[in-house]
Tab-separated table of C-alpha atoms in Angstrom:
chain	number	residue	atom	x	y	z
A	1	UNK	CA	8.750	-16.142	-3.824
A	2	UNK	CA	6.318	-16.649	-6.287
A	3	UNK	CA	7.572	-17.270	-10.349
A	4	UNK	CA	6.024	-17.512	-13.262
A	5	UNK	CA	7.881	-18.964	-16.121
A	6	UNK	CA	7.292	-17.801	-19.210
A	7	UNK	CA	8.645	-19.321	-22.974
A	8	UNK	CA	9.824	-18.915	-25.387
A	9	UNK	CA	11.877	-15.220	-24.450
A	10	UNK	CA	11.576	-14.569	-27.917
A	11	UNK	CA	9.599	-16.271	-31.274
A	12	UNK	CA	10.346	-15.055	-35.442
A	13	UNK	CA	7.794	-16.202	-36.932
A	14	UNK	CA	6.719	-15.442	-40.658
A	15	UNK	CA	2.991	-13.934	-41.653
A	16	UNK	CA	0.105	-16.273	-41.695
A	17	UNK	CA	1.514	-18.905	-38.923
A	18	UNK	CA	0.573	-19.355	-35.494
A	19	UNK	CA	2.791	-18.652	-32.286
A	20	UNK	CA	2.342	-20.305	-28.807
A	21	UNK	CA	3.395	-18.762	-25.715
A	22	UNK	CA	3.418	-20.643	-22.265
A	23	UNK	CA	2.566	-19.228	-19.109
A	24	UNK	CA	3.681	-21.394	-16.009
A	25	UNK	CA	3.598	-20.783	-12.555
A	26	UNK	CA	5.855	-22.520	-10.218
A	27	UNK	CA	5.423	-22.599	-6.483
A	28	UNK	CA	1.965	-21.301	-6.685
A	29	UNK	CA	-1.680	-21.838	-8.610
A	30	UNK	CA	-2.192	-19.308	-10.802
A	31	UNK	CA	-6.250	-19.120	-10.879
A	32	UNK	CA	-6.178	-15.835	-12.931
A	33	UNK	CA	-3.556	-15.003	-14.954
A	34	UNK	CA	-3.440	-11.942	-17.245
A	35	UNK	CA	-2.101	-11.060	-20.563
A	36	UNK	CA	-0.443	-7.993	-21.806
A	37	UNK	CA	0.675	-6.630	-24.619
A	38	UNK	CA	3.315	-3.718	-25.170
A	39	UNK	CA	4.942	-1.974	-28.039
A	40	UNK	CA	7.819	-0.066	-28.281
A	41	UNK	CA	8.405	3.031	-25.550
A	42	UNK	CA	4.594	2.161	-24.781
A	43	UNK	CA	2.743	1.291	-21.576
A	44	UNK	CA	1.703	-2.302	-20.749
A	45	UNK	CA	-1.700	-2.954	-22.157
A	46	UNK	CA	-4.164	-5.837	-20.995
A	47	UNK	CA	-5.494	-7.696	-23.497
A	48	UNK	CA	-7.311	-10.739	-21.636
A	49	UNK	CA	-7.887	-12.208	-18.078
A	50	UNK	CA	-8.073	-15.811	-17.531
A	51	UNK	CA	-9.141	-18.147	-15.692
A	52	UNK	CA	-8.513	-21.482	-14.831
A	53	UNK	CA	-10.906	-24.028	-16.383
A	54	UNK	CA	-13.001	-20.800	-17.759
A	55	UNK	CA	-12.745	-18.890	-20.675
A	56	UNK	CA	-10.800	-16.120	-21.175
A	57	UNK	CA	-12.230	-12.109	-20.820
A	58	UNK	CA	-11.023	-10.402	-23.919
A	59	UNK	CA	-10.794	-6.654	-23.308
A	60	UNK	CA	-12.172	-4.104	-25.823
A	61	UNK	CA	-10.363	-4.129	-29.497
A	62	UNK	CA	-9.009	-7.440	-28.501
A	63	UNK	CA	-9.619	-10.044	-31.052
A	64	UNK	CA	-10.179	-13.400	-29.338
A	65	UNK	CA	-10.369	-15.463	-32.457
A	66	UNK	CA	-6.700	-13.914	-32.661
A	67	UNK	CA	-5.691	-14.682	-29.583
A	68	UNK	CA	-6.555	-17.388	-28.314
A	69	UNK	CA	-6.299	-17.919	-24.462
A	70	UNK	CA	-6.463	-21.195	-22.832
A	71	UNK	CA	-6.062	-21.688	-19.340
A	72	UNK	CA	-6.408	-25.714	-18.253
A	73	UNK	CA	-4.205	-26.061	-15.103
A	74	UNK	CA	-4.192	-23.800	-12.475
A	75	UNK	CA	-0.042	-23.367	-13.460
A	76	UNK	CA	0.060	-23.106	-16.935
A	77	UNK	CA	-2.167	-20.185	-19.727
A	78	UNK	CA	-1.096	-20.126	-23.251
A	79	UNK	CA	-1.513	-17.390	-25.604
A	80	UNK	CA	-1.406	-18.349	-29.265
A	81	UNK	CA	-0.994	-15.606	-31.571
A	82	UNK	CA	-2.922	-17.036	-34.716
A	83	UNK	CA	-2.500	-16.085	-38.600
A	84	UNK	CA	0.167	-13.302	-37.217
A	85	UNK	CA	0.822	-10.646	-39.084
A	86	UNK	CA	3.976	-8.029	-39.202
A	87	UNK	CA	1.428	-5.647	-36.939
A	88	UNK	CA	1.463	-8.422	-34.016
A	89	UNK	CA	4.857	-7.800	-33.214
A	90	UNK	CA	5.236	-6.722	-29.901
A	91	UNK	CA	6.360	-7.681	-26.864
A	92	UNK	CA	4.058	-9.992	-24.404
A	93	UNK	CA	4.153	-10.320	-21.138
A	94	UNK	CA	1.833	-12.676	-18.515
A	95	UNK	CA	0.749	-11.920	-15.083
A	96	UNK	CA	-0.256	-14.649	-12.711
A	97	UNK	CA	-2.301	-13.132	-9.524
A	98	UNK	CA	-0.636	-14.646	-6.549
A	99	UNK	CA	-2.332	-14.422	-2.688
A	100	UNK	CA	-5.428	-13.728	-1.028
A	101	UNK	CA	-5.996	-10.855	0.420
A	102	UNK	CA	-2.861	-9.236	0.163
A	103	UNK	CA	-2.878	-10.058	-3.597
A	104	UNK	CA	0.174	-9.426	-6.037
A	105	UNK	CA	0.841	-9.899	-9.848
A	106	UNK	CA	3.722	-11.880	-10.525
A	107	UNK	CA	5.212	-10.831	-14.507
A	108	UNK	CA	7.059	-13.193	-16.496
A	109	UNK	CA	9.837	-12.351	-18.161
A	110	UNK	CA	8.112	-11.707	-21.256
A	111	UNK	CA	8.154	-12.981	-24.986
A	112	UNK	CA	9.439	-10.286	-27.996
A	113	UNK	CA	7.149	-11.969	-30.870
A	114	UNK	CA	8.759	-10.629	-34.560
A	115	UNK	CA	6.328	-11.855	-37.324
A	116	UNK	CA	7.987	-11.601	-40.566
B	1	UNK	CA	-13.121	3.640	-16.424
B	2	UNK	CA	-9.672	3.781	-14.479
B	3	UNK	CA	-7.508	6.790	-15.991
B	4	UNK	CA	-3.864	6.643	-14.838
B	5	UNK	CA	-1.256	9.590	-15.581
B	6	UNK	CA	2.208	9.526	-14.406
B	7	UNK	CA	4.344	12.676	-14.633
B	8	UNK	CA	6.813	13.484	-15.862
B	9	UNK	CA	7.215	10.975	-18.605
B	10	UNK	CA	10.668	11.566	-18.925
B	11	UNK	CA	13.138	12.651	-16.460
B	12	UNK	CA	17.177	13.002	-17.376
B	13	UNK	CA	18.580	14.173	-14.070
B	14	UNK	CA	22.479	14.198	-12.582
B	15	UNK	CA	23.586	11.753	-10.581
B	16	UNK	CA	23.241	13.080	-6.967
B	17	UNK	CA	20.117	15.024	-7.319
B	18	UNK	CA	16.588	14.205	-5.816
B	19	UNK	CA	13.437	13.990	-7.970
B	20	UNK	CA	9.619	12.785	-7.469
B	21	UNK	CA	7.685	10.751	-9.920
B	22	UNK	CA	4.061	11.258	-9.677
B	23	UNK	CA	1.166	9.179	-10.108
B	24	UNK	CA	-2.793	10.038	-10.375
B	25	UNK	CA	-5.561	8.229	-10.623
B	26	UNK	CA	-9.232	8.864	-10.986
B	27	UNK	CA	-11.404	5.765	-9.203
B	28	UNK	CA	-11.125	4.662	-5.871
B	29	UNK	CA	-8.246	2.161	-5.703
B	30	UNK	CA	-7.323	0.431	-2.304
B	31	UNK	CA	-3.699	-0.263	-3.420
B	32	UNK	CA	-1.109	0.976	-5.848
B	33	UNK	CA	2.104	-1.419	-7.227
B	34	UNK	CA	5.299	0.332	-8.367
B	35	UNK	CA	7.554	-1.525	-11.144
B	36	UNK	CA	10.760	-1.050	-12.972
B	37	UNK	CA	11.730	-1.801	-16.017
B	38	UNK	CA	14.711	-2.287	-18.066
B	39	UNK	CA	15.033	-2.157	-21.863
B	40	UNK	CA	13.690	-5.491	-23.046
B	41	UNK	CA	12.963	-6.917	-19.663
B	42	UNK	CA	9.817	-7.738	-17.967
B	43	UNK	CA	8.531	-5.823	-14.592
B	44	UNK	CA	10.465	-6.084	-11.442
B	45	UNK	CA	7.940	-5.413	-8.570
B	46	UNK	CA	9.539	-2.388	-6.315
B	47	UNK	CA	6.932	-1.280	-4.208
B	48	UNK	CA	3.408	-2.402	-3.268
B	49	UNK	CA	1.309	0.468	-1.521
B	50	UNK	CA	-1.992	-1.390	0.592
B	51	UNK	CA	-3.195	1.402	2.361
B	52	UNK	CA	-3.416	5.074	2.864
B	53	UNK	CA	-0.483	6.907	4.015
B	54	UNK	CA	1.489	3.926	3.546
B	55	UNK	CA	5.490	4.820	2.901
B	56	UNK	CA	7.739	2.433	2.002
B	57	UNK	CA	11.381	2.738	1.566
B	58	UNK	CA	14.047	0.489	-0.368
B	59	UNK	CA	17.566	2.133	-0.714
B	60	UNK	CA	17.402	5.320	-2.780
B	61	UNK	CA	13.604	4.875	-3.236
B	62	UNK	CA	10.617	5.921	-1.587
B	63	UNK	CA	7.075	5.268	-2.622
B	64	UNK	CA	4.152	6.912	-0.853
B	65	UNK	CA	0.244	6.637	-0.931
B	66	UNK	CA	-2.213	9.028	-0.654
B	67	UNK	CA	-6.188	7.321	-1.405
B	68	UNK	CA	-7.572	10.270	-0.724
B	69	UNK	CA	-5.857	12.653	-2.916
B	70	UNK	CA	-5.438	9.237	-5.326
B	71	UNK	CA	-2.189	10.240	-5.963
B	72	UNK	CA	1.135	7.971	-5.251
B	73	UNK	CA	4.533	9.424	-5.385
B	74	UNK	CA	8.405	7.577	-6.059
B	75	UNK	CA	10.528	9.604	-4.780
B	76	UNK	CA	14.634	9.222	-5.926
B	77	UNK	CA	17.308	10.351	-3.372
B	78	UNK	CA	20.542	10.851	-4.797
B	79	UNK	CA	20.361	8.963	-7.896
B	80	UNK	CA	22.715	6.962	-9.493
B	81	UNK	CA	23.352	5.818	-12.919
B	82	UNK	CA	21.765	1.966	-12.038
B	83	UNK	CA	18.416	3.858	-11.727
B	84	UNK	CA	18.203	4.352	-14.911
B	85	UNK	CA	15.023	2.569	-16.116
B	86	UNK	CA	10.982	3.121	-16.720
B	87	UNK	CA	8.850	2.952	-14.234
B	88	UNK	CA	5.416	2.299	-13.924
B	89	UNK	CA	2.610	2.646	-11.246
B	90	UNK	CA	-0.134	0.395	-10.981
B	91	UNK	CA	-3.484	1.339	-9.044
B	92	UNK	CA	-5.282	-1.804	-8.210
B	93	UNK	CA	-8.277	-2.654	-6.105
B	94	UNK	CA	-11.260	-1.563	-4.947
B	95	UNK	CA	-13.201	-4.902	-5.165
B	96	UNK	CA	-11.905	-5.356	-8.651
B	97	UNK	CA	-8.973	-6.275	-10.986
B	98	UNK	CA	-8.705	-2.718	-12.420
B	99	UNK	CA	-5.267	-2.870	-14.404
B	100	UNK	CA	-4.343	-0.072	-15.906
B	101	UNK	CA	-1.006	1.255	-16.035
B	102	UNK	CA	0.902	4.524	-15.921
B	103	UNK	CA	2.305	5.178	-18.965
B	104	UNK	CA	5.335	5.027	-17.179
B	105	UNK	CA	8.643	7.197	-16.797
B	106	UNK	CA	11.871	6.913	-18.080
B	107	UNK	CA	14.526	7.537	-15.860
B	108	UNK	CA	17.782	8.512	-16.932
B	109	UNK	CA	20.554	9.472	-14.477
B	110	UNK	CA	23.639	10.666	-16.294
B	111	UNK	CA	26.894	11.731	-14.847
């Protein structure tokens, strides 16, 4: 079935630098591909839908100069976490939409980002 | 805008016993996704609902669909301790990416 690798599992990072976190999809083309973000004993929450080759729908609150979504190839979105702070720490997960009709979100296995 | 409640939000129940998890929504949705999760883990798809009265059935698990009510159900049959987890319903559709989730339910299933 459909994968979506996602890296690094988890990131410590100290305040002010930036974090990268890939996105790939193997075994299918991701077109959209959607980013959430989840504290602790929380819900997921989406912060941004992407697109391949388009950019990226921030949802409300979101800051997109924060996060900054790019989404070249139809396998592989990054998320980069800029100038993160101890608040941004949090666990992110990515969701590539797989099929056609009978569409499905496919998670990956999520990234636990510590800023420190 | 999509509202999503899941009830109850937590649920400690004895191996053996049965027990429903329920899941409202307020817009039209065409499909609903059940998850799991584990402590630190990503979501591990259990269930995807595409139509109304849809039941489907994976070893102590049942999900259920109702599009007119807008109102899924997971139901646990005799639950053992491996069930323990959070899980989360996703309403999705109606001609749109709507993704909101439950705020999910933790399971715990104690001797």
């Amino acid at each position: 079935g459909a994968v979506v690798s996602q890296h690094p599992s988890w990131v410590i990072c100290k305040s002010g630098t930036s974090v990268k976190i890939e996105c790939r999809s193997l075994d299918f083309q991701a077109t959209t591909m959607f980013w959430y973000r989840q504290f602790p004993k929380q819900s997921l929450m989406l912060m941004a839908t992407s697109n391949e080759g388009s950019k990226a729908t921030y949802e409300q609150g979101v800051e997109k100069d924060k996060f900054l979504i790019n989404h070249a190839s139809l396998t592989l979105s990054t998320l980069t976490v800029t100038s993160a702070h101890p608040e941004d720490s949090s666990f992110y997960i990515c969701s590539g939409l797989t099929g056609g009709v009978y569409y499905g979100y496919t998670f990956g296995s999520g990234t636990r980002l510590t800023v420190v | 805008e999509l509202k999503v409640e899941q009830n109850p939000l937590f649920l400690s129940m004895q191996e053996g016993k049965n027990y429903t998890i329920y899941c409202n929504y307020s817009t039209t949705s065409d499909r609903l996704y059940w998850y799991r999760q584990d402590p630190g883990k990503s979501l591990e798809s259990l269930f995807v609902l595409l139509s109304n009265g849809a039941v489907k059935q994976e070893g102590r698990l049942m999900a259920s669909l109702d599009t007119k009510a807008r109102l899924s159900t997971l139901h646990i049959t005799a639950a053992v301790h491996d069930l323990s987890a959070t899980y989360f319903c996703l309403p999705s559709g109606a001609g749109s990416y709507q993704l909101t989730f439950g705020k999910g339910t933790k399971l715990s299933v104690i001797p």
